[in-house]
Amino acid sequence: MDRGFLFGDGVYEVFPTYNKNIFGLDSHLNRLQDGLDAINIKNPHSKSEWINLINKLLSFDTVNTNQAIYLQVSRGCDKDRKHTHGDLKPTVYLQSTSILPRIKDNLLKGKSAISRDDIRWSQCNTKATSLLANIMYAQEAKENNAEEAILCRDGIVTEGSSSNVFIVKNNCIFTHPKSPNILPGITREIVIDCAKNLNLKVKEVTFNKNALMSADEVWITSSTREILPITLIDNLKINTGNAGPLWSIIYDSYQDSKNANRSNSGRVFEKIKSTAKN
Ligand code: PMP
């Protein structure tokens, strides 16, 4: 009778962890809170309680691999299957899966993508568990031996089925601005920070499918896939068909951020513990 199961009535988060350090912890917890607020579910845990739950799950990992923690909060169980609901006790579900290592040398050839019309609803900024359109796109990509489906709404490139999209043109990096049409990806945010720290030009503006196809570089980003170069879309080569120089620079900078997170994580954890509202 769980409404997560019956209706997809819930939100979720995915926390990447490297050697048991949670990367982008505060941003992920904030986005979880935003999602819960958007669908009127009271957060069942304080920040420090969530951190303890995630760390407990990580402690079961004895081989010490990098893990993605999937966390779901559904509205909870009801007595009847009806669309409306009363005040319910949210259900919390957590699981851990190992993250594939993204080794630079293996990514130089890039990945392929397909493009599709974005038919999703107009609240894509909420990380809702109801992912029917997204999984259909992902399946279509898989059946076409592609890494991702890149979506276009009214000619504008929005995002991937489970990633954000970046292009590079004339040494400037472009990505869709935050809006209800995309999920505000945490990796997207980290990539923008990395680029700005390197004094690279970044523009959070919309771009169309022609700009995508004629870009110098295309990347997709997500917490589990990090930053992947896309070098073939709908069987057409992007530029030379290889990962580009800006991807290489941002890849390195992202790896540096992960390592800095590791050495800072004790401090970040203390900071979060002290600011967490209980
Ligand atoms: N857009 C969509 C639709 C996604 O599902 C995801 C991954 N959850 C992203 C973007 C990337 O978000 P993040 O970088 O926070 O993993």
mmCIF file of C-alpha atoms and ligand atoms in Angstrom:
data_model
loop_
_atom_site.group_PDB
_atom_site.id
_atom_site.type_symbol
_atom_site.label_atom_id
_atom_site.label_comp_id
_atom_site.label_asym_id
_atom_site.label_seq_id
_atom_site.Cartn_x
_atom_site.Cartn_y
_atom_site.Cartn_z
ATOM 1 C CA MET A 1 0.000 0.000 0.000
ATOM 2 C CA ASP A 2 3.001 2.279 -0.248
ATOM 3 C CA ARG A 3 2.229 5.287 -2.414
ATOM 4 C CA GLY A 4 5.773 5.163 -3.768
ATOM 5 C CA PHE A 5 4.899 1.779 -5.270
ATOM 6 C CA LEU A 6 1.292 2.597 -6.222
ATOM 7 C CA PHE A 7 1.778 6.094 -7.680
ATOM 8 C CA GLY A 8 5.487 6.936 -7.771
ATOM 9 C CA ASP A 9 4.544 9.452 -5.059
ATOM 10 C CA GLY A 10 7.970 10.304 -3.700
ATOM 11 C CA VAL A 11 11.351 11.869 -4.324
ATOM 12 C CA TYR A 12 14.858 10.461 -4.357
ATOM 13 C CA GLU A 13 18.506 11.395 -4.258
ATOM 14 C CA VAL A 14 21.724 9.712 -5.344
ATOM 15 C CA PHE A 15 24.866 10.465 -3.310
ATOM 16 C CA PRO A 16 28.181 9.501 -4.915
ATOM 17 C CA THR A 17 30.730 8.331 -2.348
ATOM 18 C CA TYR A 18 34.429 7.790 -2.901
ATOM 19 C CA ASN A 19 36.326 5.771 -0.294
ATOM 20 C CA LYS A 20 33.395 6.361 2.055
ATOM 21 C CA ASN A 21 33.401 10.161 1.639
ATOM 22 C CA ILE A 22 30.156 11.640 0.340
ATOM 23 C CA PHE A 23 30.841 14.011 -2.570
ATOM 24 C CA GLY A 24 28.581 17.079 -2.723
ATOM 25 C CA LEU A 25 26.852 16.050 0.485
ATOM 26 C CA ASP A 26 25.285 19.392 1.390
ATOM 27 C CA SER A 27 24.043 20.070 -2.156
ATOM 28 C CA HIS A 28 22.396 16.642 -2.344
ATOM 29 C CA LEU A 29 20.729 17.061 1.062
ATOM 30 C CA ASN A 30 19.478 20.524 0.038
ATOM 31 C CA ARG A 31 18.034 19.183 -3.221
ATOM 32 C CA LEU A 32 16.323 16.395 -1.279
ATOM 33 C CA GLN A 33 14.747 19.038 0.965
ATOM 34 C CA ASP A 34 13.627 21.049 -2.097
ATOM 35 C CA GLY A 35 12.012 17.931 -3.597
ATOM 36 C CA LEU A 36 10.208 17.082 -0.364
ATOM 37 C CA ASP A 37 8.985 20.687 -0.058
ATOM 38 C CA ALA A 38 7.779 20.658 -3.684
ATOM 39 C CA ILE A 39 5.480 17.689 -3.047
ATOM 40 C CA ASN A 40 4.605 18.497 0.576
ATOM 41 C CA ILE A 41 6.284 15.639 2.379
ATOM 42 C CA LYS A 42 7.786 16.480 5.760
ATOM 43 C CA ASN A 43 11.464 15.565 5.846
ATOM 44 C CA PRO A 44 11.575 12.505 8.145
ATOM 45 C CA HIS A 45 15.208 13.126 9.159
ATOM 46 C CA SER A 46 17.549 15.948 10.077
ATOM 47 C CA LYS A 47 20.729 16.408 8.050
ATOM 48 C CA SER A 48 22.850 14.689 10.686
ATOM 49 C CA GLU A 49 20.430 11.740 10.838
ATOM 50 C CA TRP A 50 20.653 11.326 7.045
ATOM 51 C CA ILE A 51 24.448 11.435 7.263
ATOM 52 C CA ASN A 52 24.414 8.753 9.963
ATOM 53 C CA LEU A 53 22.127 6.524 7.867
ATOM 54 C CA ILE A 54 24.340 6.890 4.795
ATOM 55 C CA ASN A 55 27.488 6.237 6.808
ATOM 56 C CA LYS A 56 25.907 3.165 8.393
ATOM 57 C CA LEU A 57 25.114 1.777 4.939
ATOM 58 C CA LEU A 58 28.659 2.567 3.780
ATOM 59 C CA SER A 59 30.085 0.729 6.794
ATOM 60 C CA PHE A 60 28.679 -2.562 5.411
ATOM 61 C CA ASP A 61 30.977 -2.216 2.397
ATOM 62 C CA THR A 62 34.055 -4.200 3.335
ATOM 63 C CA VAL A 63 35.817 -4.072 -0.036
ATOM 64 C CA ASN A 64 35.928 -0.290 0.123
ATOM 65 C CA THR A 65 34.704 0.425 -3.384
ATOM 66 C CA ASN A 66 33.139 3.690 -4.482
ATOM 67 C CA GLN A 67 29.418 3.547 -3.841
ATOM 68 C CA ALA A 68 26.354 5.424 -5.060
ATOM 69 C CA ILE A 69 23.808 5.696 -2.276
ATOM 70 C CA TYR A 70 20.255 5.727 -3.609
ATOM 71 C CA LEU A 71 17.806 7.202 -1.127
ATOM 72 C CA GLN A 72 14.069 7.392 -1.605
ATOM 73 C CA VAL A 73 11.379 9.040 0.503
ATOM 74 C CA SER A 74 7.835 8.115 -0.457
ATOM 75 C CA ARG A 75 4.684 9.628 1.028
ATOM 76 C CA GLY A 76 4.107 6.357 2.892
ATOM 77 C CA CYS A 77 1.424 3.677 3.193
ATOM 78 C CA ASP A 78 -2.315 4.318 3.150
ATOM 79 C CA LYS A 79 -5.308 2.094 3.908
ATOM 80 C CA ASP A 80 -6.968 2.477 0.500
ATOM 81 C CA ARG A 81 -5.594 2.985 -2.940
ATOM 82 C CA LYS A 82 -6.958 6.431 -3.610
ATOM 83 C CA HIS A 83 -5.301 9.298 -5.411
ATOM 84 C CA THR A 84 -5.723 11.753 -2.537
ATOM 85 C CA HIS A 85 -4.028 11.245 0.795
ATOM 86 C CA GLY A 86 -4.094 12.286 4.423
ATOM 87 C CA ASP A 87 -1.169 12.771 6.738
ATOM 88 C CA LEU A 88 1.033 9.691 6.318
ATOM 89 C CA LYS A 89 4.343 8.504 7.741
ATOM 90 C CA PRO A 90 6.925 8.755 4.933
ATOM 91 C CA THR A 91 8.745 5.562 3.938
ATOM 92 C CA VAL A 92 12.532 5.751 3.719
ATOM 93 C CA TYR A 93 14.477 3.371 1.507
ATOM 94 C CA LEU A 94 18.243 3.327 0.988
ATOM 95 C CA GLN A 95 20.455 1.118 -1.141
ATOM 96 C CA SER A 96 24.049 1.122 -2.217
ATOM 97 C CA THR A 97 25.525 0.178 -5.610
ATOM 98 C CA SER A 98 29.145 0.395 -6.684
ATOM 99 C CA ILE A 99 30.111 3.257 -9.000
ATOM 100 C CA LEU A 100 31.956 2.317 -12.188
ATOM 101 C CA PRO A 101 35.407 3.893 -12.321
ATOM 102 C CA ARG A 102 35.567 6.539 -15.089
ATOM 103 C CA ILE A 103 39.146 6.179 -16.300
ATOM 104 C CA LYS A 104 40.259 8.995 -18.571
ATOM 105 C CA ASP A 105 42.041 6.849 -21.154
ATOM 106 C CA ASN A 106 38.905 4.768 -21.622
ATOM 107 C CA LEU A 107 36.795 7.870 -22.322
ATOM 108 C CA LEU A 108 38.901 9.532 -25.019
ATOM 109 C CA LYS A 109 36.862 8.037 -27.846
ATOM 110 C CA GLY A 110 33.685 9.343 -26.233
ATOM 111 C CA LYS A 111 30.207 7.841 -26.096
ATOM 112 C CA SER A 112 27.250 7.945 -28.435
ATOM 113 C CA ALA A 113 23.797 9.427 -27.847
ATOM 114 C CA ILE A 114 20.442 9.601 -29.567
ATOM 115 C CA SER A 115 18.240 12.698 -29.632
ATOM 116 C CA ARG A 116 14.549 12.671 -28.830
ATOM 117 C CA ASP A 117 11.693 15.125 -28.249
ATOM 118 C CA ASP A 118 11.265 15.935 -24.570
ATOM 119 C CA ILE A 119 7.669 15.021 -23.702
ATOM 120 C CA ARG A 120 8.106 15.134 -19.908
ATOM 121 C CA TRP A 121 6.023 17.228 -17.520
ATOM 122 C CA SER A 122 6.839 20.822 -16.581
ATOM 123 C CA GLN A 123 8.296 20.094 -13.140
ATOM 124 C CA CYS A 124 11.501 18.324 -14.171
ATOM 125 C CA ASN A 125 13.372 20.238 -11.459
ATOM 126 C CA THR A 126 11.752 17.939 -8.865
ATOM 127 C CA LYS A 127 13.651 14.680 -8.487
ATOM 128 C CA ALA A 128 10.472 12.613 -8.469
ATOM 129 C CA THR A 129 10.529 8.815 -8.331
ATOM 130 C CA SER A 130 7.939 8.695 -11.133
ATOM 131 C CA LEU A 131 10.422 8.390 -14.002
ATOM 132 C CA LEU A 132 8.329 6.724 -16.694
ATOM 133 C CA ALA A 133 9.370 8.999 -19.581
ATOM 134 C CA ASN A 134 13.034 8.991 -18.454
ATOM 135 C CA ILE A 135 13.243 5.197 -18.333
ATOM 136 C CA MET A 136 11.606 4.880 -21.748
ATOM 137 C CA TYR A 137 14.240 7.206 -23.220
ATOM 138 C CA ALA A 138 17.039 5.327 -21.428
ATOM 139 C CA GLN A 139 15.767 2.020 -22.795
ATOM 140 C CA GLU A 140 15.611 3.436 -26.315
ATOM 141 C CA ALA A 141 19.199 4.651 -25.941
ATOM 142 C CA LYS A 142 20.271 1.195 -24.750
ATOM 143 C CA GLU A 143 18.540 -0.489 -27.694
ATOM 144 C CA ASN A 144 20.485 1.863 -29.995
ATOM 145 C CA ASN A 145 23.775 1.010 -28.230
ATOM 146 C CA ALA A 146 23.904 4.600 -26.996
ATOM 147 C CA GLU A 147 24.959 5.952 -23.609
ATOM 148 C CA GLU A 148 22.185 8.507 -23.345
ATOM 149 C CA ALA A 149 19.128 10.092 -24.959
ATOM 150 C CA ILE A 150 19.507 13.870 -25.284
ATOM 151 C CA LEU A 151 16.161 15.632 -25.080
ATOM 152 C CA CYS A 152 14.890 18.706 -26.967
ATOM 153 C CA ARG A 153 11.790 20.701 -26.029
ATOM 154 C CA ASP A 154 10.520 23.058 -28.752
ATOM 155 C CA GLY A 155 13.902 22.812 -30.467
ATOM 156 C CA ILE A 156 15.848 23.644 -27.284
ATOM 157 C CA VAL A 157 18.204 21.060 -25.787
ATOM 158 C CA THR A 158 17.102 20.499 -22.195
ATOM 159 C CA GLU A 159 19.067 17.590 -20.675
ATOM 160 C CA GLY A 160 19.686 13.858 -20.953
ATOM 161 C CA SER A 161 17.292 11.187 -19.691
ATOM 162 C CA SER A 162 19.404 11.027 -16.521
ATOM 163 C CA SER A 163 22.108 13.652 -17.013
ATOM 164 C CA ASN A 164 22.708 17.314 -17.795
ATOM 165 C CA VAL A 165 24.111 18.378 -21.150
ATOM 166 C CA PHE A 166 26.994 20.778 -21.880
ATOM 167 C CA ILE A 167 28.365 21.965 -25.205
ATOM 168 C CA VAL A 168 31.542 23.851 -26.056
ATOM 169 C CA LYS A 169 31.707 26.350 -28.928
ATOM 170 C CA ASN A 170 34.708 28.594 -29.589
ATOM 171 C CA ASN A 171 36.119 27.863 -26.111
ATOM 172 C CA CYS A 172 32.901 28.884 -24.353
ATOM 173 C CA ILE A 173 30.949 26.320 -22.314
ATOM 174 C CA PHE A 174 27.137 26.370 -22.579
ATOM 175 C CA THR A 175 24.500 24.575 -20.535
ATOM 176 C CA HIS A 176 20.739 24.994 -20.099
ATOM 177 C CA PRO A 177 19.970 27.479 -17.277
ATOM 178 C CA LYS A 178 18.257 26.184 -14.151
ATOM 179 C CA SER A 179 14.535 26.037 -14.881
ATOM 180 C CA PRO A 180 11.532 23.732 -14.362
ATOM 181 C CA ASN A 181 12.587 22.014 -17.622
ATOM 182 C CA ILE A 182 15.737 20.435 -16.181
ATOM 183 C CA LEU A 183 16.927 18.765 -13.013
ATOM 184 C CA PRO A 184 19.435 21.079 -11.289
ATOM 185 C CA GLY A 185 22.239 18.533 -11.374
ATOM 186 C CA ILE A 186 24.829 18.643 -8.600
ATOM 187 C CA THR A 187 27.531 17.517 -11.047
ATOM 188 C CA ARG A 188 26.397 20.335 -13.376
ATOM 189 C CA GLU A 189 27.007 22.781 -10.524
ATOM 190 C CA ILE A 190 30.439 21.321 -9.693
ATOM 191 C CA VAL A 191 31.452 21.407 -13.377
ATOM 192 C CA ILE A 192 30.423 25.079 -13.644
ATOM 193 C CA ASP A 193 32.473 25.851 -10.504
ATOM 194 C CA CYS A 194 35.490 23.961 -11.888
ATOM 195 C CA ALA A 195 35.241 25.874 -15.189
ATOM 196 C CA LYS A 196 34.926 29.253 -13.458
ATOM 197 C CA ASN A 197 37.882 28.475 -11.189
ATOM 198 C CA LEU A 198 39.910 27.764 -14.313
ATOM 199 C CA ASN A 199 38.800 31.105 -15.793
ATOM 200 C CA LEU A 200 36.942 29.358 -18.586
ATOM 201 C CA LYS A 201 33.908 31.112 -20.061
ATOM 202 C CA VAL A 202 30.595 29.533 -18.994
ATOM 203 C CA LYS A 203 27.163 30.629 -20.167
ATOM 204 C CA GLU A 204 24.004 29.215 -18.593
ATOM 205 C CA VAL A 205 21.805 29.898 -21.608
ATOM 206 C CA THR A 206 19.616 27.747 -23.828
ATOM 207 C CA PHE A 207 20.910 26.398 -27.138
ATOM 208 C CA ASN A 208 19.155 24.547 -29.940
ATOM 209 C CA LYS A 209 19.674 21.218 -31.633
ATOM 210 C CA ASN A 210 21.740 22.764 -34.464
ATOM 211 C CA ALA A 211 24.137 24.193 -31.888
ATOM 212 C CA LEU A 212 24.351 20.739 -30.277
ATOM 213 C CA MET A 213 25.147 18.995 -33.549
ATOM 214 C CA SER A 214 27.691 21.619 -34.650
ATOM 215 C CA ALA A 215 29.357 21.983 -31.223
ATOM 216 C CA ASP A 216 33.105 21.612 -30.771
ATOM 217 C CA GLU A 217 32.426 19.332 -27.777
ATOM 218 C CA VAL A 218 29.394 17.771 -26.087
ATOM 219 C CA TRP A 219 29.439 16.364 -22.546
ATOM 220 C CA ILE A 220 26.861 14.819 -20.253
ATOM 221 C CA THR A 221 27.177 14.982 -16.479
ATOM 222 C CA SER A 222 25.728 13.058 -13.549
ATOM 223 C CA SER A 223 26.784 11.936 -10.098
ATOM 224 C CA THR A 224 27.419 8.353 -11.189
ATOM 225 C CA ARG A 225 28.669 9.023 -14.732
ATOM 226 C CA GLU A 226 30.715 12.108 -13.808
ATOM 227 C CA ILE A 227 31.565 13.915 -17.081
ATOM 228 C CA LEU A 228 31.312 11.859 -20.255
ATOM 229 C CA PRO A 229 32.242 13.173 -23.682
ATOM 230 C CA ILE A 230 29.577 12.533 -26.328
ATOM 231 C CA THR A 231 31.163 12.209 -29.740
ATOM 232 C CA LEU A 232 28.368 10.705 -31.836
ATOM 233 C CA ILE A 233 24.704 11.807 -31.853
ATOM 234 C CA ASP A 234 22.140 10.071 -34.067
ATOM 235 C CA ASN A 235 25.105 8.406 -35.820
ATOM 236 C CA LEU A 236 26.615 11.806 -36.739
ATOM 237 C CA LYS A 237 30.095 12.749 -35.518
ATOM 238 C CA ILE A 238 30.480 15.713 -33.198
ATOM 239 C CA ASN A 239 33.480 17.650 -34.492
ATOM 240 C CA THR A 240 36.342 15.132 -34.980
ATOM 241 C CA GLY A 241 34.546 12.385 -33.108
ATOM 242 C CA ASN A 242 36.937 12.444 -30.155
ATOM 243 C CA ALA A 243 36.842 13.889 -26.625
ATOM 244 C CA GLY A 244 37.887 17.546 -26.722
ATOM 245 C CA PRO A 245 40.527 19.603 -24.879
ATOM 246 C CA LEU A 246 38.072 21.368 -22.543
ATOM 247 C CA TRP A 247 36.545 18.065 -21.514
ATOM 248 C CA SER A 248 40.051 16.874 -20.620
ATOM 249 C CA ILE A 249 40.729 19.959 -18.466
ATOM 250 C CA ILE A 250 37.360 19.756 -16.704
ATOM 251 C CA TYR A 251 37.749 15.995 -16.181
ATOM 252 C CA ASP A 252 41.040 16.607 -14.343
ATOM 253 C CA SER A 253 39.598 19.452 -12.323
ATOM 254 C CA TYR A 254 36.594 17.317 -11.304
ATOM 255 C CA GLN A 255 38.931 14.539 -10.128
ATOM 256 C CA ASP A 256 40.848 17.152 -8.109
ATOM 257 C CA SER A 257 37.575 18.290 -6.489
ATOM 258 C CA LYS A 258 36.813 14.688 -5.506
ATOM 259 C CA ASN A 259 40.236 14.388 -3.899
ATOM 260 C CA ALA A 260 39.876 17.760 -2.138
ATOM 261 C CA ASN A 261 36.496 16.578 -0.826
ATOM 262 C CA ARG A 262 38.243 13.540 0.672
ATOM 263 C CA SER A 263 40.773 15.595 2.562
ATOM 264 C CA ASN A 264 38.131 18.121 3.642
ATOM 265 C CA SER A 265 35.322 15.733 4.427
ATOM 266 C CA GLY A 266 35.906 15.678 8.189
ATOM 267 C CA ARG A 267 35.661 19.451 8.277
ATOM 268 C CA VAL A 268 32.575 19.514 6.033
ATOM 269 C CA PHE A 269 30.910 16.901 8.193
ATOM 270 C CA GLU A 270 31.561 18.903 11.349
ATOM 271 C CA LYS A 271 30.208 22.040 9.657
ATOM 272 C CA ILE A 272 27.050 20.263 8.589
ATOM 273 C CA LYS A 273 26.577 18.743 12.023
ATOM 274 C CA SER A 274 26.798 22.151 13.612
ATOM 275 C CA THR A 275 24.411 23.829 11.146
ATOM 276 C CA ALA A 276 21.942 20.944 10.838
ATOM 277 C CA LYS A 277 18.476 21.928 12.003
ATOM 278 C CA ASN A 278 17.075 19.157 14.188
HETATM 279 N N1 PMP B 1 19.009 15.240 -15.126
HETATM 280 C C1 PMP B 1 18.299 14.131 -14.843
HETATM 281 C C2 PMP B 1 16.966 13.956 -15.490
HETATM 282 C C3 PMP B 1 18.801 13.169 -13.959
HETATM 283 O O1 PMP B 1 18.070 12.076 -13.658
HETATM 284 C C4 PMP B 1 20.092 13.338 -13.399
HETATM 285 C C5 PMP B 1 20.692 12.306 -12.490
HETATM 286 N N2 PMP B 1 19.930 12.083 -11.370
HETATM 287 C C6 PMP B 1 20.804 14.498 -13.716
HETATM 288 C C7 PMP B 1 20.230 15.429 -14.584
HETATM 289 C C8 PMP B 1 22.168 14.766 -13.128
HETATM 290 O O2 PMP B 1 22.063 15.116 -11.773
HETATM 291 P P1 PMP B 1 23.276 14.889 -10.762
HETATM 292 O O3 PMP B 1 24.447 15.536 -11.354
HETATM 293 O O4 PMP B 1 22.828 15.546 -9.519
HETATM 294 O O5 PMP B 1 23.447 13.414 -10.614
#
